[in-house]
């Protein structure tokens, strides 16, 4: 699973970065833009690995 975090000085800037990420990658928003975690705006999203993607080492 891939995790992404975007930051912004304003809510609008953070939302725009999140929208760009959603447009470029198939991600699911896990935290909409918020400023409650500190001084700046932050948002988070995740993308699950495709089922056919090999993860780790193959052992035979």
Coordinates of N, CA, C and O in Angstrom, one line a residue:
X1 N 0.8 -1.2 0.0 CA 0.0 0.0 0.0 C 0.9 1.2 0.0 O 1.8 1.3 0.8
X2 N 0.6 2.2 -0.9 CA 1.3 3.4 -0.9 C 0.5 4.5 -0.2 O -0.7 4.6 -0.3
X3 N 1.2 5.3 0.6 CA 0.6 6.4 1.4 C 1.2 7.7 0.9 O 2.4 7.8 0.7
X4 N 0.3 8.7 0.8 CA 0.7 10.0 0.3 C 0.2 11.1 1.3 O -0.9 11.0 1.8
X5 N 1.0 12.1 1.5 CA 0.6 13.3 2.3 C 0.9 14.5 1.5 O 2.0 14.6 0.9
X6 N -0.1 15.4 1.5 CA 0.1 16.7 0.8 C 0.0 17.8 1.9 O -0.7 17.7 2.9
X7 N 0.8 18.9 1.7 CA 0.8 20.0 2.6 C 0.4 21.3 1.8 O 0.7 21.4 0.6
X8 N -0.1 22.3 2.6 CA -0.4 23.6 2.0 C -0.4 24.6 3.0 O -0.6 24.4 4.2
X9 N -0.1 25.9 2.6 CA -0.2 27.0 3.5 C -1.6 27.4 3.8 O -1.9 27.9 4.8
X10 N -2.5 27.1 2.8 CA -4.0 27.4 3.0 C -4.8 26.1 2.7 O -4.3 25.2 2.1
X11 N -6.0 26.1 3.1 CA -6.9 25.0 2.8 C -7.1 24.8 1.3 O -7.0 23.7 0.8
X12 N -7.2 25.9 0.6 CA -7.3 25.8 -0.9 C -6.1 25.2 -1.5 O -6.2 24.4 -2.4
X13 N -4.9 25.6 -1.1 CA -3.7 25.1 -1.6 C -3.6 23.6 -1.4 O -3.2 22.8 -2.2
X14 N -3.9 23.2 -0.2 CA -3.9 21.8 0.2 C -4.9 21.0 -0.6 O -4.6 19.9 -1.1
X15 N -6.1 21.5 -0.8 CA -7.1 20.8 -1.5 C -6.7 20.7 -3.0 O -6.9 19.6 -3.6
X16 N -6.1 21.7 -3.5 CA -5.6 21.6 -4.9 C -4.6 20.6 -5.1 O -4.6 19.8 -6.1
X17 N -3.6 20.4 -4.2 CA -2.6 19.4 -4.2 C -3.3 18.0 -4.1 O -2.9 17.1 -4.8
X18 N -4.3 17.9 -3.3 CA -5.0 16.6 -3.1 C -5.7 16.3 -4.4 O -5.7 15.1 -4.9
X19 N -6.4 17.3 -5.0 CA -7.1 17.1 -6.3 C -6.1 16.6 -7.4 O -6.4 15.8 -8.2
X20 N -5.0 17.3 -7.4 CA -3.9 16.9 -8.4 C -3.5 15.4 -8.2 O -3.4 14.7 -9.2
X21 N -3.3 15.0 -7.0 CA -2.9 13.7 -6.7 C -4.0 12.7 -7.1 O -3.7 11.7 -7.7
X22 N -5.2 13.0 -6.8 CA -6.3 12.1 -7.2 C -6.5 12.0 -8.7 O -6.8 11.0 -9.2
X23 N -6.2 13.1 -9.4 CA -6.3 13.1 -10.8 C -5.1 12.3 -11.5 O -5.4 11.6 -12.4
X24 N -4.0 12.3 -10.9 CA -2.8 11.6 -11.5 C -2.7 10.2 -11.1 O -2.2 9.3 -11.8
X25 N -3.2 9.8 -9.9 CA -3.1 8.5 -9.3 C -4.5 8.0 -8.8 O -5.3 8.8 -8.5
X26 N -4.7 6.7 -8.8 CA -5.9 6.2 -8.3 C -5.8 6.0 -6.8 O -5.4 5.0 -6.3
X27 N -6.1 7.1 -6.1 CA -5.9 7.1 -4.6 C -7.3 7.3 -3.9 O -8.2 7.9 -4.5
X28 N -7.3 6.9 -2.7 CA -8.5 7.1 -1.8 C -8.1 8.1 -0.7 O -7.1 7.9 0.0
X29 N -8.9 9.1 -0.5 CA -8.6 10.1 0.5 C -8.9 9.5 1.9 O -9.9 8.9 2.2
X30 N -7.9 9.5 2.8 CA -8.0 9.0 4.1 C -8.1 10.1 5.2 O -8.6 9.9 6.3
X31 N -7.7 11.3 4.8 CA -7.8 12.5 5.7 C -8.0 13.7 4.8 O -7.1 14.1 4.1
X32 N -9.2 14.3 4.8 CA -9.4 15.5 4.0 C -8.6 16.7 4.6 O -8.1 16.6 5.7
X33 N -8.4 17.7 3.9 CA -7.6 18.9 4.3 C -8.0 19.3 5.7 O -9.2 19.5 6.0
X34 N -7.0 19.4 6.6 CA -7.3 19.9 8.0 C -6.0 20.6 8.5 O -4.9 20.4 8.0
X35 N -6.3 21.5 9.4 CA -5.2 22.2 10.1 C -5.1 21.9 11.6 O -4.4 22.6 12.3
X36 N -5.8 20.9 12.0 CA -5.9 20.5 13.4 C -4.7 19.7 13.9 O -4.5 19.5 15.1
X37 N -3.8 19.3 13.0 CA -2.6 18.5 13.3 C -1.4 19.3 13.5 O -0.3 18.8 13.7
X38 N -1.5 20.6 13.4 CA -0.3 21.5 13.5 C -0.6 22.8 12.9 O -1.7 23.2 12.8
X39 N 0.4 23.5 12.5 CA 0.3 24.9 12.0 C -0.1 25.0 10.5 O -0.7 26.0 10.1
X40 N 0.2 24.0 9.7 CA -0.1 24.0 8.3 C -1.2 23.1 7.9 O -1.7 22.3 8.7
X41 N -1.7 23.2 6.7 CA -2.8 22.3 6.2 C -2.2 21.0 5.7 O -1.1 21.0 5.1
X42 N -2.9 19.9 6.0 CA -2.4 18.6 5.6 C -3.5 17.7 5.1 O -4.7 17.9 5.6
X43 N -3.3 16.9 4.2 CA -4.3 15.9 3.8 C -3.5 14.6 3.4 O -2.4 14.6 3.1
X44 N -4.2 13.5 3.5 CA -3.6 12.2 3.3 C -4.5 11.3 2.3 O -5.7 11.4 2.3
X45 N -3.8 10.4 1.6 CA -4.5 9.5 0.7 C -3.7 8.2 0.6 O -2.5 8.2 0.9
X46 N -4.3 7.1 0.2 CA -3.6 5.8 0.0 C -4.0 5.3 -1.3 O -5.0 5.6 -1.9
X47 N -3.1 4.4 -1.8 CA -3.4 3.6 -3.0 C -3.0 2.2 -2.7 O -1.9 1.9 -2.3
X48 N -3.9 1.2 -2.9 CA -3.6 -0.2 -2.7 C -2.9 -0.7 -3.9 O -3.1 -0.3 -5.0
X49 N -2.0 -1.6 -3.6 CA -1.2 -2.3 -4.7 C -2.1 -3.2 -5.5 O -3.0 -3.8 -4.9
X50 N -2.0 -3.2 -6.8 CA -2.8 -4.1 -7.6 C -2.6 -5.6 -7.2 O -1.5 -5.9 -6.7
X51 N -3.6 -6.4 -7.3 CA -3.5 -7.8 -6.9 C -2.4 -8.5 -7.6 O -1.8 -9.5 -7.1
X52 N -2.2 -8.2 -8.9 CA -1.2 -8.9 -9.7 C 0.3 -8.4 -9.4 O 1.2 -9.0 -9.9
X53 N 0.4 -7.4 -8.6 CA 1.8 -6.9 -8.3 C 2.5 -7.9 -7.3 O 1.9 -8.2 -6.3
X54 N 3.7 -8.2 -7.6 CA 4.4 -9.1 -6.7 C 5.1 -8.3 -5.7 O 5.7 -7.3 -5.9
X55 N 4.9 -8.7 -4.4 CA 5.5 -8.0 -3.3 C 6.4 -9.0 -2.5 O 6.0 -10.1 -2.3
X56 N 7.5 -8.5 -2.2 CA 8.4 -9.4 -1.4 C 9.2 -10.3 -2.3 O 9.3 -10.1 -3.5
X57 N 9.8 -11.3 -1.7 CA 10.6 -12.3 -2.4 C 9.9 -13.6 -2.7 O 9.1 -14.0 -1.9
X58 N 10.1 -14.1 -3.9 CA 9.5 -15.4 -4.2 C 10.4 -16.5 -3.8 O 11.6 -16.4 -4.0
X59 N 9.9 -17.5 -3.1 CA 10.7 -18.6 -2.6 C 10.1 -19.9 -3.2 O 8.9 -20.1 -3.2
X60 N 11.1 -20.7 -3.8 CA 10.6 -21.9 -4.4 C 11.3 -23.1 -3.7 O 12.3 -23.1 -3.2

